[in-house]
mmCIF file of C-alpha atoms in Angstrom:
data_model
loop_
_atom_site.group_PDB
_atom_site.id
_atom_site.type_symbol
_atom_site.label_atom_id
_atom_site.label_comp_id
_atom_site.label_asym_id
_atom_site.label_seq_id
_atom_site.Cartn_x
_atom_site.Cartn_y
_atom_site.Cartn_z
ATOM 1 C CA MET A 1 -22.205 -29.613 19.849
ATOM 2 C CA SER A 2 -19.497 -28.407 22.222
ATOM 3 C CA ALA A 3 -19.678 -28.634 25.911
ATOM 4 C CA ALA A 4 -20.361 -24.899 26.261
ATOM 5 C CA GLU A 5 -23.191 -24.956 23.412
ATOM 6 C CA ASN A 6 -24.663 -27.985 25.497
ATOM 7 C CA GLN A 7 -24.596 -25.722 28.765
ATOM 8 C CA SER A 8 -26.536 -23.170 26.828
ATOM 9 C CA ASP A 9 -29.107 -25.461 25.866
ATOM 10 C CA GLN A 10 -29.622 -26.861 29.384
ATOM 11 C CA PHE A 11 -30.283 -23.208 30.808
ATOM 12 C CA ALA A 12 -32.848 -22.524 28.181
ATOM 13 C CA SER A 13 -34.652 -25.858 28.550
ATOM 14 C CA LEU A 14 -34.459 -25.574 32.252
ATOM 15 C CA ALA A 15 -36.406 -22.154 32.484
ATOM 16 C CA VAL A 16 -38.791 -23.275 29.736
ATOM 17 C CA GLY A 17 -39.369 -26.445 31.907
ATOM 18 C CA VAL A 18 -40.120 -24.050 34.948
ATOM 19 C CA PHE A 19 -42.400 -21.805 32.865
ATOM 20 C CA LYS A 20 -44.339 -24.930 31.596
ATOM 21 C CA SER A 21 -45.022 -26.234 34.810
ATOM 22 C CA THR A 22 -46.133 -23.000 36.361
ATOM 23 C CA VAL A 23 -48.595 -22.737 33.221
ATOM 24 C CA GLU A 24 -49.673 -26.306 34.105
ATOM 25 C CA ARG A 25 -50.330 -25.725 37.750
ATOM 26 C CA THR A 26 -52.482 -22.685 36.930
ATOM 27 C CA ALA A 27 -54.474 -24.767 34.471
ATOM 28 C CA LYS A 28 -54.865 -27.330 37.158
ATOM 29 C CA LEU A 29 -55.907 -24.750 39.891
ATOM 30 C CA TRP A 30 -58.327 -23.071 37.177
ATOM 31 C CA SER A 31 -60.214 -26.347 36.326
ATOM 32 C CA GLY A 32 -60.914 -26.959 40.002
ATOM 33 C CA LEU A 33 -62.596 -23.614 40.698
ATOM 34 C CA THR A 34 -66.413 -23.399 41.274
ATOM 35 C CA GLU A 35 -68.072 -20.384 39.864
ATOM 36 C CA GLU A 36 -68.590 -18.944 43.507
ATOM 37 C CA GLN A 37 -64.887 -19.218 44.054
ATOM 38 C CA LEU A 38 -63.955 -17.504 40.491
ATOM 39 C CA HIS A 39 -66.094 -14.652 41.621
ATOM 40 C CA SER A 40 -64.996 -13.972 44.691
ATOM 41 C CA GLU A 41 -62.458 -11.406 45.617
ATOM 42 C CA ILE A 42 -59.032 -12.631 46.837
ATOM 43 C CA ALA A 43 -59.223 -10.047 49.766
ATOM 44 C CA PRO A 44 -61.977 -7.695 50.786
ATOM 45 C CA GLY A 45 -61.985 -4.976 48.106
ATOM 46 C CA LYS A 46 -59.534 -6.739 45.924
ATOM 47 C CA ASN A 47 -59.503 -8.039 42.429
ATOM 48 C CA ARG A 48 -61.792 -11.358 41.775
ATOM 49 C CA VAL A 49 -60.161 -14.464 40.826
ATOM 50 C CA ILE A 50 -61.640 -14.372 37.588
ATOM 51 C CA TYR A 51 -60.144 -11.052 36.611
ATOM 52 C CA ILE A 52 -56.625 -12.140 37.771
ATOM 53 C CA LEU A 53 -56.979 -15.190 35.381
ATOM 54 C CA GLY A 54 -58.037 -12.978 32.700
ATOM 55 C CA HIS A 55 -55.270 -10.800 33.231
ATOM 56 C CA LEU A 56 -52.660 -13.717 33.389
ATOM 57 C CA THR A 57 -54.390 -14.768 29.833
ATOM 58 C CA ALA A 58 -53.778 -11.102 28.598
ATOM 59 C CA THR A 59 -50.249 -11.430 29.582
ATOM 60 C CA ALA A 60 -49.638 -14.923 28.218
ATOM 61 C CA ASP A 61 -50.918 -13.391 24.769
ATOM 62 C CA ALA A 62 -48.778 -10.318 24.958
ATOM 63 C CA MET A 63 -45.544 -12.942 25.088
ATOM 64 C CA PHE A 64 -46.485 -13.804 21.687
ATOM 65 C CA SER A 65 -45.474 -10.418 20.335
ATOM 66 C CA LEU A 66 -42.685 -9.518 23.012
ATOM 67 C CA LEU A 67 -40.946 -12.856 21.866
ATOM 68 C CA GLY A 68 -41.463 -12.178 18.407
ATOM 69 C CA PHE A 69 -43.463 -15.182 17.824
ATOM 70 C CA GLY A 70 -45.950 -13.295 15.404
ATOM 71 C CA PRO A 71 -49.190 -11.498 15.847
ATOM 72 C CA ARG A 72 -51.044 -11.804 19.076
ATOM 73 C CA LEU A 73 -53.907 -14.398 19.060
ATOM 74 C CA HIS A 74 -56.279 -12.277 21.270
ATOM 75 C CA PRO A 75 -55.215 -8.748 21.933
ATOM 76 C CA GLU A 76 -58.699 -7.819 22.513
ATOM 77 C CA LEU A 77 -58.231 -9.360 26.029
ATOM 78 C CA ASP A 78 -56.079 -5.916 26.979
ATOM 79 C CA GLU A 79 -58.969 -3.979 27.123
ATOM 80 C CA ILE A 80 -60.690 -5.705 29.574
ATOM 81 C CA PHE A 81 -57.879 -7.263 31.722
ATOM 82 C CA ILE A 82 -54.972 -4.856 31.557
ATOM 83 C CA LYS A 83 -56.135 -1.340 30.611
ATOM 84 C CA ALA A 84 -59.430 -1.500 32.779
ATOM 85 C CA PRO A 85 -59.341 -2.329 36.585
ATOM 86 C CA ASP A 86 -61.704 -5.121 37.703
ATOM 87 C CA LYS A 87 -65.219 -4.415 38.394
ATOM 88 C CA SER A 88 -65.372 -1.578 35.678
ATOM 89 C CA ILE A 89 -66.456 -3.777 32.999
ATOM 90 C CA ALA A 90 -70.042 -5.233 33.593
ATOM 91 C CA ILE A 91 -69.737 -8.555 31.997
ATOM 92 C CA LEU A 92 -66.553 -10.545 31.734
ATOM 93 C CA PRO A 93 -66.118 -13.268 29.254
ATOM 94 C CA SER A 94 -67.093 -16.676 30.968
ATOM 95 C CA SER A 95 -64.431 -18.651 32.779
ATOM 96 C CA ASP A 96 -64.730 -21.541 30.049
ATOM 97 C CA HIS A 97 -64.209 -19.043 27.149
ATOM 98 C CA LEU A 98 -61.185 -17.700 29.011
ATOM 99 C CA LYS A 99 -59.713 -21.052 29.783
ATOM 100 C CA ALA A 100 -59.983 -22.184 26.401
ATOM 101 C CA GLN A 101 -57.835 -19.023 25.274
ATOM 102 C CA TRP A 102 -55.501 -19.724 28.129
ATOM 103 C CA ASP A 103 -54.885 -23.316 26.785
ATOM 104 C CA GLU A 104 -54.682 -22.065 23.184
ATOM 105 C CA ILE A 105 -52.206 -19.083 24.017
ATOM 106 C CA ASN A 106 -49.944 -21.211 26.152
ATOM 107 C CA ALA A 107 -49.729 -24.194 23.938
ATOM 108 C CA ALA A 108 -48.646 -21.751 21.144
ATOM 109 C CA VAL A 109 -46.002 -19.961 23.381
ATOM 110 C CA LEU A 110 -44.599 -23.193 24.586
ATOM 111 C CA SER A 111 -44.529 -24.784 20.985
ATOM 112 C CA HIS A 112 -42.678 -21.456 19.606
ATOM 113 C CA SER A 113 -40.281 -21.514 23.012
ATOM 114 C CA ALA A 114 -39.209 -25.007 22.436
ATOM 115 C CA LYS A 115 -37.906 -24.155 19.109
ATOM 116 C CA LEU A 116 -35.717 -21.043 20.069
ATOM 117 C CA SER A 117 -32.020 -21.945 20.134
ATOM 118 C CA PRO A 118 -29.898 -20.441 23.067
ATOM 119 C CA SER A 119 -28.789 -17.404 21.105
ATOM 120 C CA GLU A 120 -32.369 -16.740 20.040
ATOM 121 C CA TRP A 121 -33.109 -16.606 23.673
ATOM 122 C CA LEU A 122 -30.538 -14.146 24.160
ATOM 123 C CA GLN A 123 -31.559 -11.837 21.392
ATOM 124 C CA LYS A 124 -33.759 -8.522 22.234
ATOM 125 C CA HIS A 125 -37.296 -8.770 22.949
ATOM 126 C CA THR A 126 -39.519 -6.495 20.761
ATOM 127 C CA ALA A 127 -40.418 -3.923 23.181
ATOM 128 C CA VAL A 128 -36.489 -2.596 23.412
ATOM 129 C CA SER A 129 -35.058 -0.753 20.715
ATOM 130 C CA GLU A 130 -31.903 -1.583 18.950
ATOM 131 C CA GLU A 131 -29.870 1.319 20.731
ATOM 132 C CA ASP A 132 -31.161 0.530 24.050
ATOM 133 C CA PHE A 133 -30.407 -2.959 23.646
ATOM 134 C CA ALA A 134 -26.894 -2.251 22.847
ATOM 135 C CA LYS A 135 -26.646 -0.743 26.157
ATOM 136 C CA GLU A 136 -28.695 -3.079 28.097
ATOM 137 C CA PRO A 137 -28.055 -6.466 26.418
ATOM 138 C CA HIS A 138 -30.084 -8.305 29.676
ATOM 139 C CA ARG A 139 -33.433 -6.875 28.098
ATOM 140 C CA ASN A 140 -33.710 -10.159 26.024
ATOM 141 C CA ARG A 141 -36.075 -12.706 25.446
ATOM 142 C CA PHE A 142 -34.914 -14.728 28.248
ATOM 143 C CA ALA A 143 -35.505 -11.982 30.777
ATOM 144 C CA ILE A 144 -39.209 -11.973 29.493
ATOM 145 C CA LEU A 145 -39.340 -15.738 30.049
ATOM 146 C CA LEU A 146 -38.037 -15.595 33.630
ATOM 147 C CA GLY A 147 -40.346 -12.493 34.507
ATOM 148 C CA ARG A 148 -43.183 -14.023 33.072
ATOM 149 C CA THR A 149 -42.801 -17.046 35.016
ATOM 150 C CA SER A 150 -42.405 -15.079 38.371
ATOM 151 C CA HIS A 151 -45.481 -12.925 37.599
ATOM 152 C CA LEU A 152 -47.474 -16.095 37.200
ATOM 153 C CA ALA A 153 -46.160 -17.642 40.414
ATOM 154 C CA TYR A 154 -47.072 -14.284 41.996
ATOM 155 C CA HIS A 155 -50.576 -14.303 41.108
ATOM 156 C CA LEU A 156 -51.001 -17.960 41.904
ATOM 157 C CA GLY A 157 -50.099 -17.106 45.391
ATOM 158 C CA GLN A 158 -52.729 -14.388 45.314
ATOM 159 C CA ILE A 159 -55.444 -16.909 44.210
ATOM 160 C CA VAL A 160 -54.660 -19.872 46.382
ATOM 161 C CA PRO A 161 -55.429 -18.679 50.003
ATOM 162 C CA GLY A 162 -58.906 -17.367 49.045
ATOM 163 C CA THR A 163 -60.004 -20.413 47.271
ATOM 164 C CA LYS A 164 -58.504 -23.458 49.548
ATOM 165 C CA MET B 1 -14.158 -16.631 26.346
ATOM 166 C CA SER B 2 -16.102 -18.180 23.403
ATOM 167 C CA ALA B 3 -19.402 -17.098 22.230
ATOM 168 C CA ALA B 4 -21.159 -20.043 23.640
ATOM 169 C CA GLU B 5 -19.383 -19.547 27.001
ATOM 170 C CA ASN B 6 -20.471 -16.015 26.970
ATOM 171 C CA GLN B 7 -24.064 -17.227 26.229
ATOM 172 C CA SER B 8 -23.996 -19.635 29.295
ATOM 173 C CA ASP B 9 -22.696 -16.887 31.306
ATOM 174 C CA GLN B 10 -25.595 -14.561 30.296
ATOM 175 C CA PHE B 11 -28.089 -17.294 31.232
ATOM 176 C CA ALA B 12 -26.742 -17.629 34.885
ATOM 177 C CA SER B 13 -26.318 -14.136 35.321
ATOM 178 C CA LEU B 14 -29.929 -13.243 34.136
ATOM 179 C CA ALA B 15 -31.351 -15.694 36.408
ATOM 180 C CA VAL B 16 -29.233 -14.658 39.386
ATOM 181 C CA GLY B 17 -30.498 -11.014 38.667
ATOM 182 C CA VAL B 18 -34.010 -12.210 38.818
ATOM 183 C CA PHE B 19 -33.600 -13.714 41.998
ATOM 184 C CA LYS B 20 -31.978 -10.906 43.712
ATOM 185 C CA SER B 21 -34.756 -8.597 42.665
ATOM 186 C CA THR B 22 -37.324 -10.738 44.204
ATOM 187 C CA VAL B 23 -35.191 -10.786 47.355
ATOM 188 C CA GLU B 24 -35.029 -7.135 47.225
ATOM 189 C CA ARG B 25 -38.647 -6.701 46.685
ATOM 190 C CA THR B 26 -39.516 -8.932 49.650
ATOM 191 C CA ALA B 27 -37.139 -7.110 51.901
ATOM 192 C CA LYS B 28 -38.738 -3.602 50.779
ATOM 193 C CA LEU B 29 -42.314 -5.108 51.470
ATOM 194 C CA TRP B 30 -41.063 -6.427 54.902
ATOM 195 C CA SER B 31 -39.773 -3.109 56.027
ATOM 196 C CA GLY B 32 -43.173 -1.352 55.261
ATOM 197 C CA LEU B 33 -45.298 -3.772 57.452
ATOM 198 C CA THR B 34 -46.900 -2.775 60.654
ATOM 199 C CA GLU B 35 -46.769 -5.305 63.530
ATOM 200 C CA GLU B 36 -50.758 -5.731 63.042
ATOM 201 C CA GLN B 37 -49.992 -6.615 59.615
ATOM 202 C CA LEU B 38 -47.375 -8.974 60.320
ATOM 203 C CA HIS B 39 -49.842 -10.617 62.917
ATOM 204 C CA SER B 40 -52.953 -10.884 60.530
ATOM 205 C CA GLU B 41 -53.808 -13.852 58.558
ATOM 206 C CA ILE B 42 -53.509 -13.835 54.879
ATOM 207 C CA ALA B 43 -57.217 -15.070 54.498
ATOM 208 C CA PRO B 44 -59.458 -16.174 57.445
ATOM 209 C CA GLY B 45 -57.833 -19.211 58.830
ATOM 210 C CA LYS B 46 -54.679 -19.348 56.936
ATOM 211 C CA ASN B 47 -51.146 -18.612 57.843
ATOM 212 C CA ARG B 48 -50.093 -15.214 59.194
ATOM 213 C CA VAL B 49 -47.749 -12.926 57.460
ATOM 214 C CA ILE B 50 -44.876 -13.351 60.066
ATOM 215 C CA TYR B 51 -45.100 -17.166 59.386
ATOM 216 C CA ILE B 52 -44.667 -16.769 55.893
ATOM 217 C CA LEU B 53 -41.784 -14.512 56.152
ATOM 218 C CA GLY B 54 -40.295 -16.741 58.751
ATOM 219 C CA HIS B 55 -40.898 -19.722 56.254
ATOM 220 C CA LEU B 56 -39.262 -17.866 53.394
ATOM 221 C CA THR B 57 -36.226 -17.070 55.631
ATOM 222 C CA ALA B 58 -35.814 -20.731 56.589
ATOM 223 C CA THR B 59 -36.155 -21.761 52.766
ATOM 224 C CA ALA B 60 -33.621 -19.163 51.831
ATOM 225 C CA ASP B 61 -31.205 -20.664 54.635
ATOM 226 C CA ALA B 62 -31.639 -24.167 53.031
ATOM 227 C CA MET B 63 -30.365 -23.167 49.738
ATOM 228 C CA PHE B 64 -26.970 -22.829 51.456
ATOM 229 C CA SER B 65 -26.791 -26.733 51.996
ATOM 230 C CA LEU B 66 -28.795 -27.258 48.631
ATOM 231 C CA LEU B 67 -26.208 -25.343 46.594
ATOM 232 C CA GLY B 68 -23.163 -26.790 48.398
ATOM 233 C CA PHE B 69 -22.278 -23.223 49.922
ATOM 234 C CA GLY B 70 -21.278 -24.790 53.023
ATOM 235 C CA PRO B 71 -23.323 -25.338 56.605
ATOM 236 C CA ARG B 72 -26.407 -23.546 56.801
ATOM 237 C CA LEU B 73 -26.345 -20.190 58.982
ATOM 238 C CA HIS B 74 -29.880 -20.650 60.881
ATOM 239 C CA PRO B 75 -30.897 -24.294 60.574
ATOM 240 C CA GLU B 76 -32.983 -23.781 63.735
ATOM 241 C CA LEU B 77 -35.325 -22.024 61.622
ATOM 242 C CA ASP B 78 -36.711 -25.251 60.170
ATOM 243 C CA GLU B 79 -38.224 -26.550 63.474
ATOM 244 C CA ILE B 80 -40.508 -23.260 63.666
ATOM 245 C CA PHE B 81 -41.269 -22.217 60.229
ATOM 246 C CA ILE B 82 -40.851 -25.662 58.086
ATOM 247 C CA LYS B 83 -41.795 -28.482 60.321
ATOM 248 C CA ALA B 84 -44.405 -26.745 62.475
ATOM 249 C CA PRO B 85 -47.502 -25.376 61.025
ATOM 250 C CA ASP B 86 -48.442 -21.744 62.059
ATOM 251 C CA LYS B 87 -50.019 -21.085 65.363
ATOM 252 C CA SER B 88 -48.687 -24.528 67.015
ATOM 253 C CA ILE B 89 -45.682 -22.673 68.323
ATOM 254 C CA ALA B 90 -46.665 -19.870 71.203
ATOM 255 C CA ILE B 91 -44.020 -17.494 70.533
ATOM 256 C CA LEU B 92 -42.251 -16.682 67.217
ATOM 257 C CA PRO B 93 -38.672 -14.739 67.017
ATOM 258 C CA SER B 94 -39.672 -11.337 66.364
ATOM 259 C CA SER B 95 -39.951 -9.737 63.030
ATOM 260 C CA ASP B 96 -36.833 -7.632 63.401
ATOM 261 C CA HIS B 97 -34.749 -10.593 64.656
ATOM 262 C CA LEU B 98 -36.000 -12.423 61.458
ATOM 263 C CA LYS B 99 -35.528 -9.712 59.221
ATOM 264 C CA ALA B 100 -31.974 -9.446 60.165
ATOM 265 C CA GLN B 101 -31.418 -13.352 59.627
ATOM 266 C CA TRP B 102 -33.213 -12.593 56.011
ATOM 267 C CA ASP B 103 -30.818 -9.960 55.074
ATOM 268 C CA GLU B 104 -27.789 -12.009 56.446
ATOM 269 C CA ILE B 105 -28.820 -15.273 54.770
ATOM 270 C CA ASN B 106 -29.627 -13.586 51.463
ATOM 271 C CA ALA B 107 -26.386 -11.589 51.183
ATOM 272 C CA ALA B 108 -24.350 -14.725 51.714
ATOM 273 C CA VAL B 109 -26.563 -16.574 49.096
ATOM 274 C CA LEU B 110 -25.994 -14.149 46.416
ATOM 275 C CA SER B 111 -22.449 -13.446 47.284
ATOM 276 C CA HIS B 112 -21.951 -17.159 46.677
ATOM 277 C CA SER B 113 -24.196 -17.354 43.781
ATOM 278 C CA ALA B 114 -22.202 -14.501 41.970
ATOM 279 C CA LYS B 115 -19.055 -16.679 41.968
ATOM 280 C CA LEU B 116 -20.436 -19.744 40.290
ATOM 281 C CA SER B 117 -19.381 -20.341 36.996
ATOM 282 C CA PRO B 118 -22.102 -21.604 34.374
ATOM 283 C CA SER B 119 -20.844 -25.172 34.643
ATOM 284 C CA GLU B 120 -21.028 -25.101 38.383
ATOM 285 C CA TRP B 121 -24.586 -23.891 38.153
ATOM 286 C CA LEU B 122 -25.281 -27.154 36.031
ATOM 287 C CA GLN B 123 -23.878 -29.439 38.502
ATOM 288 C CA LYS B 124 -26.113 -31.505 40.846
ATOM 289 C CA HIS B 125 -27.589 -29.884 43.801
ATOM 290 C CA THR B 126 -26.837 -31.942 47.158
ATOM 291 C CA ALA B 127 -30.396 -33.415 47.778
ATOM 292 C CA VAL B 128 -29.923 -35.704 44.802
ATOM 293 C CA SER B 129 -27.858 -38.829 44.466
ATOM 294 C CA GLU B 130 -24.804 -39.277 41.966
ATOM 295 C CA GLU B 131 -26.949 -42.112 40.350
ATOM 296 C CA ASP B 132 -30.231 -40.159 40.267
ATOM 297 C CA PHE B 133 -28.447 -37.152 38.681
ATOM 298 C CA ALA B 134 -27.022 -39.220 35.921
ATOM 299 C CA LYS B 135 -30.347 -40.204 35.030
ATOM 300 C CA GLU B 136 -31.743 -36.754 35.703
ATOM 301 C CA PRO B 137 -29.365 -34.166 35.034
ATOM 302 C CA HIS B 138 -31.805 -31.343 35.499
ATOM 303 C CA ARG B 139 -31.903 -31.750 39.138
ATOM 304 C CA ASN B 140 -28.950 -29.133 39.254
ATOM 305 C CA ARG B 141 -28.252 -25.896 41.040
ATOM 306 C CA PHE B 142 -29.851 -24.089 38.381
ATOM 307 C CA ALA B 143 -32.994 -25.561 38.941
ATOM 308 C CA ILE B 144 -32.890 -24.794 42.748
ATOM 309 C CA LEU B 145 -32.477 -21.154 41.739
ATOM 310 C CA LEU B 146 -35.385 -20.900 39.639
ATOM 311 C CA GLY B 147 -37.468 -23.031 41.884
ATOM 312 C CA ARG B 148 -36.643 -20.688 44.833
ATOM 313 C CA THR B 149 -37.302 -17.767 42.731
ATOM 314 C CA SER B 150 -40.717 -18.848 41.937
ATOM 315 C CA HIS B 151 -41.482 -20.113 45.463
ATOM 316 C CA LEU B 152 -40.696 -16.419 46.819
ATOM 317 C CA ALA B 153 -42.699 -14.829 44.122
ATOM 318 C CA TYR B 154 -45.644 -17.003 45.147
ATOM 319 C CA HIS B 155 -45.589 -16.345 48.740
ATOM 320 C CA LEU B 156 -45.256 -12.587 47.872
ATOM 321 C CA GLY B 157 -48.436 -12.950 46.148
ATOM 322 C CA GLN B 158 -49.965 -14.367 49.163
ATOM 323 C CA ILE B 159 -48.929 -11.680 51.525
ATOM 324 C CA VAL B 160 -49.716 -8.600 49.142
ATOM 325 C CA PRO B 161 -53.285 -8.508 48.903
ATOM 326 C CA GLY B 162 -53.750 -8.830 52.685
ATOM 327 C CA THR B 163 -51.474 -5.827 53.528
ATOM 328 C CA LYS B 164 -52.220 -3.309 50.791
#
């Protein structure tokens, strides 16, 4: 491996590492929440914690197709946690059920991510066309990885002040 | 430039781009806050928005020395926003004063960041010793960049629910 190839490997590994540690922080926080905390709003009139956790699970699942890892594991989550706002659906899946899906989805995303080469990280993600990607080469898998890590950190920040 | 060198460049540029857009999102949010919103707590009994924004400004300033860009611009911020908890200091700097420092610091960090080569991003940050870096090569400037981006996104999430 040349020095430059080794560098590319380091960039990709570091970003996957930060994503992984953010996923683990979320899982640890989730495991420590009571049913009351899960069903409280993050601020008066805003989303409930359980809805945000479901939203994060649906977003993690969407990484599967965006990164070209194969069909999604739980696309049915989108109806409840992406398309519908909180409190518009009477009965949400239980926290235990969602948490098991969270663990399953993220383990699979991380397992696939660990196998991608640097040049595969820089390939287009599936939501951009070949023509658009030729003009905008930054719309690649690596951008999805960085964007999803920030998205996760942002929502973690929303959950923490109300539950600590 | 070889294909592998070009790849390394893309990884570094993408991560700087995500950091920059998160800084811009913060600045835009900040500009739209009223004095009342700035002095409200993010949740009952928690930090005030102005304290978190000052904390983010101090953290951005610390990137200067961590990334080896030269002496910090406003190290005095640490006494108020890192070492002291919120509400322990009677009079905080004004939001306008802090916002001007925020803009100044981040413009300088971004200007220096844009000039770093991929191999410079993978060099050690200044808070790790040569010996430790030899054992833990992931403690580099790029890790600081990714970590600071997540830190910013996390605190943005804390600020948004209470002010929207």
